[in-house]
Backbone as CSV, one residue per row, in Angstrom:
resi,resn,N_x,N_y,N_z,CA_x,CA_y,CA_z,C_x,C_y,C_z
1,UNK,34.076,37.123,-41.168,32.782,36.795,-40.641,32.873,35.598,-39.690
2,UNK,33.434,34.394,-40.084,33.755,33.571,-39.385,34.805,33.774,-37.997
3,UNK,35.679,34.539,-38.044,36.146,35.093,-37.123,35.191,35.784,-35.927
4,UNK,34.760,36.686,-36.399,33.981,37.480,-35.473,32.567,36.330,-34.757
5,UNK,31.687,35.420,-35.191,31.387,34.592,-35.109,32.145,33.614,-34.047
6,UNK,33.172,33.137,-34.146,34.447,32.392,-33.139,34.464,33.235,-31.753
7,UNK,34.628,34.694,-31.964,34.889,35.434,-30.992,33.555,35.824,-29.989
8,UNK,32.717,35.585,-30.691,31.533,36.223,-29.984,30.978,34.750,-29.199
9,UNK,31.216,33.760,-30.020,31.103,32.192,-29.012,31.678,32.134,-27.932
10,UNK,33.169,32.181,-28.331,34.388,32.416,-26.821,33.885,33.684,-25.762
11,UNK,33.478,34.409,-26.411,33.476,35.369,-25.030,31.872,35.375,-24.551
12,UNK,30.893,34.846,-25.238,29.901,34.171,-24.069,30.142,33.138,-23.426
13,UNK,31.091,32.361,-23.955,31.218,31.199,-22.861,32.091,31.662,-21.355
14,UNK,32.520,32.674,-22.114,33.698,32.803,-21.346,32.578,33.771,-19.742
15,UNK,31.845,34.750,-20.641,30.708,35.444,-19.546,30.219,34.167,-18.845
16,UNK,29.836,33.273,-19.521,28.858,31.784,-18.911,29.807,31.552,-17.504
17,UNK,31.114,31.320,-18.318,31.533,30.699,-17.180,32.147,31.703,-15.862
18,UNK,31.980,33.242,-15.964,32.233,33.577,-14.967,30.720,34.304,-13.999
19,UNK,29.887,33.509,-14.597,28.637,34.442,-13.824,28.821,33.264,-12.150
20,UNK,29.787,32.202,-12.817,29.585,30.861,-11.633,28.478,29.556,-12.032
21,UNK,28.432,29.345,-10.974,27.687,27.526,-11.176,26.347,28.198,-10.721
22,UNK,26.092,27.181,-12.078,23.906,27.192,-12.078,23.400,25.587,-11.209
23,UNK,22.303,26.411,-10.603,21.527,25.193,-10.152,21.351,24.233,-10.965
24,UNK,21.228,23.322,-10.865,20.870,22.288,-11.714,20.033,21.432,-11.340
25,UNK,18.785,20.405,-11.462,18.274,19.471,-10.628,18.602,18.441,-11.554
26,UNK,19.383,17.280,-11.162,19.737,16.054,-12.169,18.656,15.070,-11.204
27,UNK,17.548,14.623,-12.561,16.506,13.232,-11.762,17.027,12.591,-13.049
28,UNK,17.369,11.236,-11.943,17.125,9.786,-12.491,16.271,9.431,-13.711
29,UNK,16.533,8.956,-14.746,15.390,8.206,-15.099,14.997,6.998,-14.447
30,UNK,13.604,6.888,-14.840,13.359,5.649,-13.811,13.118,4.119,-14.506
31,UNK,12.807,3.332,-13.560,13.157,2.268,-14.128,14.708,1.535,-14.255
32,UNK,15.536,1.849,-13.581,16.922,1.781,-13.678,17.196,0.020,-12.888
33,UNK,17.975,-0.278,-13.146,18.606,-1.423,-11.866,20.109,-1.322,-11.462
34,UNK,20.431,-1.286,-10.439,21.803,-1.536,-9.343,23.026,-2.955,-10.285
35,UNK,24.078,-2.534,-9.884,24.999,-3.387,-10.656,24.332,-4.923,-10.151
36,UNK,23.655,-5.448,-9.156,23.316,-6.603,-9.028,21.690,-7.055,-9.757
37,UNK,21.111,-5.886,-10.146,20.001,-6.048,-11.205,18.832,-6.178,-10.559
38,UNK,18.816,-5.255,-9.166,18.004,-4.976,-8.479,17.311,-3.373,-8.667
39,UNK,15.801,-2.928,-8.639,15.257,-2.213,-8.805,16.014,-0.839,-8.129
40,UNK,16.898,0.122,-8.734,17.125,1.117,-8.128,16.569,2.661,-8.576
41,UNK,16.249,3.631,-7.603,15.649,4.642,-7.906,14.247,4.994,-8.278
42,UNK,14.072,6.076,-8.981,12.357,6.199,-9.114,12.126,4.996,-10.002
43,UNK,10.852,4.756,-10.176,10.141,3.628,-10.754,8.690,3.904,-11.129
44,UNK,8.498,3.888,-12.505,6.909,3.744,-12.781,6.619,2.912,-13.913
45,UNK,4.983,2.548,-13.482,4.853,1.346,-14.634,2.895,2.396,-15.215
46,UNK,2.511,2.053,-15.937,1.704,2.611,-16.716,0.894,1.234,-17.648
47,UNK,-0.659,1.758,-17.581,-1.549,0.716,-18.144,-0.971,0.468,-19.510
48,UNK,-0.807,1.655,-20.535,-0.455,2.019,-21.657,0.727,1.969,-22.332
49,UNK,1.257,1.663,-23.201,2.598,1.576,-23.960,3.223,2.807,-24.167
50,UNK,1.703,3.743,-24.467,2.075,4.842,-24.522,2.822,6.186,-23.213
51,UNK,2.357,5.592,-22.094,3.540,5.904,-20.987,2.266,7.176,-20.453
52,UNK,1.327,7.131,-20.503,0.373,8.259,-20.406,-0.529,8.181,-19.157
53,UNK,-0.508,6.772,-19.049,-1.717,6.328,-17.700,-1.069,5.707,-17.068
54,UNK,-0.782,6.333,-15.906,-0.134,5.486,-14.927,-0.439,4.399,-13.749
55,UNK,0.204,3.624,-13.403,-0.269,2.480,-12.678,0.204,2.471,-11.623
56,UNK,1.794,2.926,-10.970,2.146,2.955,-10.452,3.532,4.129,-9.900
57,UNK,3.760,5.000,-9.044,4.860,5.362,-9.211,5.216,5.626,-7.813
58,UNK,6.897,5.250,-7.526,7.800,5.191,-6.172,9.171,5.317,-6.805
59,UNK,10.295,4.400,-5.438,11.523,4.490,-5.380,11.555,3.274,-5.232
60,UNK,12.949,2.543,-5.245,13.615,1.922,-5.105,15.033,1.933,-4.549
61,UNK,15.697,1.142,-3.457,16.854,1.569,-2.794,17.466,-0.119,-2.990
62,UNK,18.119,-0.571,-3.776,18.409,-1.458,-4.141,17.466,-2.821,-3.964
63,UNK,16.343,-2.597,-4.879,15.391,-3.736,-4.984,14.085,-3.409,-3.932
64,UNK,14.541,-2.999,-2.728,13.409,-2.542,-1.742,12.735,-1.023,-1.722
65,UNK,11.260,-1.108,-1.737,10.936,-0.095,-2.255,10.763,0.989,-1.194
66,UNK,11.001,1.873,-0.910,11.401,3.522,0.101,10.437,4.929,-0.248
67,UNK,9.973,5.534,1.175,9.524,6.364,0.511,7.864,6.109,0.266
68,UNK,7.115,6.795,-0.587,6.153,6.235,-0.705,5.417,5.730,-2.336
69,UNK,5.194,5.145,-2.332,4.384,4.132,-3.435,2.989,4.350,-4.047
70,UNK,2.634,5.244,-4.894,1.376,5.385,-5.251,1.096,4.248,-6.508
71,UNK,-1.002,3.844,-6.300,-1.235,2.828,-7.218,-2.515,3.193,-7.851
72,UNK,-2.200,3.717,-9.240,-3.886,4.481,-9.896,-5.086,3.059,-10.552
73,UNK,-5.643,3.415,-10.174,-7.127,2.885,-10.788,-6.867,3.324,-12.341
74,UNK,-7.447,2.404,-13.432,-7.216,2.744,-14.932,-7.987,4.074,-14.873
75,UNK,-8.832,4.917,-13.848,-9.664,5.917,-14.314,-8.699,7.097,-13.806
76,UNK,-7.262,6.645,-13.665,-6.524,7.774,-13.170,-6.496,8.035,-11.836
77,UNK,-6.949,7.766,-10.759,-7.507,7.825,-9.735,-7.016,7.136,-8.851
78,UNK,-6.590,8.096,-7.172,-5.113,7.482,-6.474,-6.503,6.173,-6.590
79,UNK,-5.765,4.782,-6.359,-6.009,3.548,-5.653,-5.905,3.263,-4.750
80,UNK,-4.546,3.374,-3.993,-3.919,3.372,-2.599,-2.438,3.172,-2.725
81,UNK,-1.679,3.608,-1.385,-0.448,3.999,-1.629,0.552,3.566,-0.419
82,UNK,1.192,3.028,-0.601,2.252,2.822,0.334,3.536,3.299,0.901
83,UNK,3.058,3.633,2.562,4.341,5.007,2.963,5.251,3.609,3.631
84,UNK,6.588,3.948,2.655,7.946,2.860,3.464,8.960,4.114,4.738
85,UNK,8.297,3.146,5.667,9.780,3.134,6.983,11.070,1.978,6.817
86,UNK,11.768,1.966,7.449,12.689,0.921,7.238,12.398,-0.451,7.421
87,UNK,13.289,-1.405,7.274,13.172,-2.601,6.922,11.965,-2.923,6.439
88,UNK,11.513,-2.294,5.316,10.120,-2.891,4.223,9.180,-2.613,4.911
89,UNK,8.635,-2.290,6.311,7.638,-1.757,7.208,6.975,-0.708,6.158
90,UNK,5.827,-0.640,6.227,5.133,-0.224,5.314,3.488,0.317,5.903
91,UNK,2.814,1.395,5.605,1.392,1.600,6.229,0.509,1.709,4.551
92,UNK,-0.053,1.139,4.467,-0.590,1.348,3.270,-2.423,1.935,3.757
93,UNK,-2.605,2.605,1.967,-3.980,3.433,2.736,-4.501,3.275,1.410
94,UNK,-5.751,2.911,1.557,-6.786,2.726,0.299,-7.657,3.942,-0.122
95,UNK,-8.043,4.221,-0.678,-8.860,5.505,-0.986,-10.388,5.453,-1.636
96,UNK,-10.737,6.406,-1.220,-12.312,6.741,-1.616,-12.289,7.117,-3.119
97,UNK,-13.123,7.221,-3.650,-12.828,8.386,-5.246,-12.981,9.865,-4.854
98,UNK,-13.629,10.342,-3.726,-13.271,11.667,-3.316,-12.259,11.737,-2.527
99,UNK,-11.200,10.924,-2.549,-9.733,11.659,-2.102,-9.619,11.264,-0.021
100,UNK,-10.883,10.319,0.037,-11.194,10.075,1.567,-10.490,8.712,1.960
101,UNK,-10.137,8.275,3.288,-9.608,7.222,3.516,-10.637,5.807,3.551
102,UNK,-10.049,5.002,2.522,-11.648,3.999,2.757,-11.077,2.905,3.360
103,UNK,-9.530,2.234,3.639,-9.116,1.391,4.596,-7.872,2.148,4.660
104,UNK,-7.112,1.453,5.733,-5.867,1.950,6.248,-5.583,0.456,7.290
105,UNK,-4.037,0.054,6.995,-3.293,-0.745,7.926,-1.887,-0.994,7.665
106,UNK,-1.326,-1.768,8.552,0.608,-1.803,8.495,0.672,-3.307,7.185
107,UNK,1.774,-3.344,6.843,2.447,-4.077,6.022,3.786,-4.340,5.910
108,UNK,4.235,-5.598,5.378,5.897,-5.559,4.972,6.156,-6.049,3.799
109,UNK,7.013,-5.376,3.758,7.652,-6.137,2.003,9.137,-7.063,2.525
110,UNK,8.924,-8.134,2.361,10.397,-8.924,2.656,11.374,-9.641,1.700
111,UNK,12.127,-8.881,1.607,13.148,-9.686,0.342,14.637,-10.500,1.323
112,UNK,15.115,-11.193,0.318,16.110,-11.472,0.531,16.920,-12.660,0.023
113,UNK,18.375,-12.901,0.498,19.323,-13.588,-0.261,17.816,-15.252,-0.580
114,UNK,17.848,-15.520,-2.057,17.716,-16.920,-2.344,16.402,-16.865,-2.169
115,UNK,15.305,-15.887,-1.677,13.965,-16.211,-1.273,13.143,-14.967,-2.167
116,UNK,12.413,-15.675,-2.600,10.909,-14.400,-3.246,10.585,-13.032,-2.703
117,UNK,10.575,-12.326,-3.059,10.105,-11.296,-2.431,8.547,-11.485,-2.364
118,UNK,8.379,-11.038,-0.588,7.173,-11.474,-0.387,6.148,-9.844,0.520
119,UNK,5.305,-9.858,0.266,4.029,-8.414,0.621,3.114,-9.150,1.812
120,UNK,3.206,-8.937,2.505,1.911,-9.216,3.532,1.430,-7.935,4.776
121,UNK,0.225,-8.376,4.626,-0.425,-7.680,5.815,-0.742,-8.369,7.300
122,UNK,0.105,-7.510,8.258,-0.205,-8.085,9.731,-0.912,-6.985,10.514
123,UNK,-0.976,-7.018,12.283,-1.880,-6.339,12.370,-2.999,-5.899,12.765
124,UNK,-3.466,-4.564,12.632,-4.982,-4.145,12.751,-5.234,-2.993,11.711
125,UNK,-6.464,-3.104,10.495,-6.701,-2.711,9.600,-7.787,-2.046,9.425
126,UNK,-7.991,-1.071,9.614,-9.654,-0.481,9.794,-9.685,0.084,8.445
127,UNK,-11.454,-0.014,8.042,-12.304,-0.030,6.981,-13.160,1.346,7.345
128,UNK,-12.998,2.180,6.322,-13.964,3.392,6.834,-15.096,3.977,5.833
129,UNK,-16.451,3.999,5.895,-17.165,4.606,4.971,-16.767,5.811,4.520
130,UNK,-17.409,6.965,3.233,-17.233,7.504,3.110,-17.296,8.771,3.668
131,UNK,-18.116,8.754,4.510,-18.397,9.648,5.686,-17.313,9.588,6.399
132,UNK,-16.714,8.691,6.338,-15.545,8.840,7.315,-15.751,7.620,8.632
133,UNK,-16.688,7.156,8.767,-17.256,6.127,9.799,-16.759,4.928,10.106
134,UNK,-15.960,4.228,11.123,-15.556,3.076,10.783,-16.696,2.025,10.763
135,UNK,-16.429,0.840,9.739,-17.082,0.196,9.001,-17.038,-1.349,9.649
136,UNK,-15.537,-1.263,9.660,-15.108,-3.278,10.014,-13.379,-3.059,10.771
137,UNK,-13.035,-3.425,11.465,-11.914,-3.824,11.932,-11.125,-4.981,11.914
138,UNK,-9.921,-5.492,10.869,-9.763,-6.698,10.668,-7.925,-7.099,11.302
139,UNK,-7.976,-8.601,11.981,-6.844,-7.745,12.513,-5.771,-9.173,11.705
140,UNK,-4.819,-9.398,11.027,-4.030,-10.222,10.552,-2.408,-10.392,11.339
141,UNK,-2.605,-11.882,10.695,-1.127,-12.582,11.746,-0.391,-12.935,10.102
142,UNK,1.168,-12.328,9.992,1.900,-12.455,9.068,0.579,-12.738,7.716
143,UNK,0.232,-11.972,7.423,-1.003,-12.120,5.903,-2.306,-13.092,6.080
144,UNK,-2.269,-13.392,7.093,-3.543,-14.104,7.526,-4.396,-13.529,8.308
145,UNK,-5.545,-13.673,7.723,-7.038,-12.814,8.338,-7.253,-14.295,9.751
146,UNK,-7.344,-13.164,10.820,-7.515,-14.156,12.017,-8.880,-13.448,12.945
147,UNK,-9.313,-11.949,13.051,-10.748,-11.777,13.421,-11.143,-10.466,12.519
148,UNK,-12.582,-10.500,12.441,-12.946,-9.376,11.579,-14.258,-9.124,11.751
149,UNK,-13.808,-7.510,12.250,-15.459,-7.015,13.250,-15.923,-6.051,11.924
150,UNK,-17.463,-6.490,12.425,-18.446,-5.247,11.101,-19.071,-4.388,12.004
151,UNK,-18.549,-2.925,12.007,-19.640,-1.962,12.597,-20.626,-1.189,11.859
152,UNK,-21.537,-0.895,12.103,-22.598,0.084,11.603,-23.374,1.026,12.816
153,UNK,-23.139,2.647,12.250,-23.644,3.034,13.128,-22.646,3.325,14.022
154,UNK,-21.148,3.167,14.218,-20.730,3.340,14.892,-20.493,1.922,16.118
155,UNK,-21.344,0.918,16.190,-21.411,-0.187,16.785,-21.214,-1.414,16.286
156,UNK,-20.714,-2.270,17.029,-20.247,-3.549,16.268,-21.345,-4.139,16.334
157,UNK,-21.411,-4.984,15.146,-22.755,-5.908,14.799,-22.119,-7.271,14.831
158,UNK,-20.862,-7.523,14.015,-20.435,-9.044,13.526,-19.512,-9.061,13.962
159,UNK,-18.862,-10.473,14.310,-17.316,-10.384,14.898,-17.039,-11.786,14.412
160,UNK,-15.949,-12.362,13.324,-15.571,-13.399,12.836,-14.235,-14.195,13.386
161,UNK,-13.895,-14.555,13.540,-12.780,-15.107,14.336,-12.682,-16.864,13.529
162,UNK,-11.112,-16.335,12.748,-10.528,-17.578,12.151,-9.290,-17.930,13.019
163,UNK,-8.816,-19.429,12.472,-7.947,-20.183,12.585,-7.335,-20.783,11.464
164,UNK,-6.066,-20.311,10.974,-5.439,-21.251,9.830,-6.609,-21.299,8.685
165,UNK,-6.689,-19.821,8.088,-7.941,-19.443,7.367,-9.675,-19.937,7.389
166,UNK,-9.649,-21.095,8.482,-10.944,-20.879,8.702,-11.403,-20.582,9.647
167,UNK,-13.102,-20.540,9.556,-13.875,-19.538,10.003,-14.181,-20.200,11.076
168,UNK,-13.800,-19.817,12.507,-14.374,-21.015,13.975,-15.165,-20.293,14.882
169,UNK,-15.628,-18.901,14.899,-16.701,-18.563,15.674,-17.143,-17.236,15.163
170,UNK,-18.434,-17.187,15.240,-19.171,-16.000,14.808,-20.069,-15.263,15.765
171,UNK,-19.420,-14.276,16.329,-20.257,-13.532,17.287,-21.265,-12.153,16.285
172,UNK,-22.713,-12.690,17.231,-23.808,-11.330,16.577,-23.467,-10.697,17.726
173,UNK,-24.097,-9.068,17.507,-23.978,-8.188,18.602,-24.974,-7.231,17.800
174,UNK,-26.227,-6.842,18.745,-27.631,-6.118,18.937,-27.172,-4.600,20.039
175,UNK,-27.238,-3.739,19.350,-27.032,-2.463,20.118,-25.596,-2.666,21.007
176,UNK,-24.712,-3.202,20.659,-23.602,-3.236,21.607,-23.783,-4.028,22.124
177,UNK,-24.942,-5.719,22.274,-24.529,-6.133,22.752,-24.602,-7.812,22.579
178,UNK,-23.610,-8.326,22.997,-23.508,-10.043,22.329,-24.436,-10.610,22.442
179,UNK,-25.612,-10.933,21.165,-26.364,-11.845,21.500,-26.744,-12.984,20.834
180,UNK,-25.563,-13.902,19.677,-25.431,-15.295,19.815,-23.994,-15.467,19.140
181,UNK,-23.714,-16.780,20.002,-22.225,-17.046,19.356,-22.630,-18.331,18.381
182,UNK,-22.186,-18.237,17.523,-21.972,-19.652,16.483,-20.709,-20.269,16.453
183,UNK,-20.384,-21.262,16.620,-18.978,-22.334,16.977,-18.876,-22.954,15.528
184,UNK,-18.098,-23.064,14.506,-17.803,-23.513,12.958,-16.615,-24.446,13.059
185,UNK,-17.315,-25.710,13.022,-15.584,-26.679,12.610,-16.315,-27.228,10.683
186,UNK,-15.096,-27.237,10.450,-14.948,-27.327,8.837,-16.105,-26.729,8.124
187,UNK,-16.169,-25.533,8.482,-17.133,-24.471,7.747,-18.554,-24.913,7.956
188,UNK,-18.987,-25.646,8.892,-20.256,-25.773,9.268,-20.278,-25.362,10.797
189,UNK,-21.762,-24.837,11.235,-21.830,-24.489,12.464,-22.521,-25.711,13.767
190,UNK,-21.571,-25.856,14.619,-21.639,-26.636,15.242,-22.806,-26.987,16.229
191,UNK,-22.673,-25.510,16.875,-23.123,-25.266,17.962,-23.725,-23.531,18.145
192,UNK,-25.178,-23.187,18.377,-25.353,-21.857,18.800,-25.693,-21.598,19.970
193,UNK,-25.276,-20.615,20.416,-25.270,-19.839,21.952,-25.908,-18.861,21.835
194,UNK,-27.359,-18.735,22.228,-27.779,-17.486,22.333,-27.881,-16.789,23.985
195,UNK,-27.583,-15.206,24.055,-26.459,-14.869,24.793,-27.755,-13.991,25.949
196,UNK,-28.586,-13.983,25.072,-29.800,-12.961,25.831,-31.207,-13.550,26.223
């Protein structure tokens, strides 16, 4: 019995191994790190212990993240997601809860020898209602907000314009068109210009 048993093992393996090589898909587990103990491969992190709700999931190519980057809201729900080009260049896109674009702009992720890894937004960043409408246009220098227009309607209404995070002039605008400037040194307004 044991014999016949032996024989019938050997000669399926033996069929196994002449039908040839099976596809196989070998994935990573994720969460892994590179012999220098840098983030390599897929990667996800989750609200829960239980590994069920997710928070985040991408790649990693030795510490820098590749590819694209999704980020859920605890209600499950994309948040916004980041598509990587090379050198950490990055377009990130915010989302509606119906699956619509509610901002969109460029980004970088910068690592390196001895220094923090650092995320900023530079730039021009547009804000879109759910309709799809643009809303505000904001445009940033290395992670610093430097002007930021509010449209409604399709038309610009507000236009903010900083320096070294503060706020130094405030343009109104009536149907398309400029009608007072406000001048702001140390967050008070200096001076108004009305334009009409």
């Amino acid at each position: 019995m044991r014999l016949s048993r032996l024989l019938l093992f050997v000669g399926c393996a033996m069929l196994g191994a002449c039908a040839g090589p099976r596809a196989t898909t070998h994935h990573a587990p994720p969460n892994r790190s590179d012999r220098a103990g840098h983030a390599q491969g897929p990667w996800r992190t989750y609200y829960d212990s239980a590994n069920t709700r997710p928070f985040t999931t991408g790649r990693y190519r030795h510490g820098r993240p590749i590819r694209t980057f999704r980020y859920y809201a605890p209600t499950g729900l994309l948040d916004h997601s980041e598509h990587y080009r090379r050198a950490g260049f990055c377009e990130v896109t915010y989302w509606h809860p119906d699956g619509r674009v509610a901002r969109r702009g460029p980004a970088q992720w910068v690592t390196g020898r001895g220094k923090a890894p650092r995320f900023y937004w530079y730039g021009t960043w547009t804000s879109y209602a759910p309709d799809g409408q643009t809303t505000g246009i904001q445009n940033y220098t290395d992670g610093i907000l430097t002007r930021a227009e509010t449209y409604a309607g399709g038309q610009l209404t507000l236009a903010e314009n900083y320096v070294a995070n503060r706020l130094t002039r405030v343009e109104t605008y009536r149907e398309g068109k400029l009608t007072q400037v406000d001048t702001y040194e140390n967050n008070r307004v200096i001076r108004t210009t009305n334009t009409l």
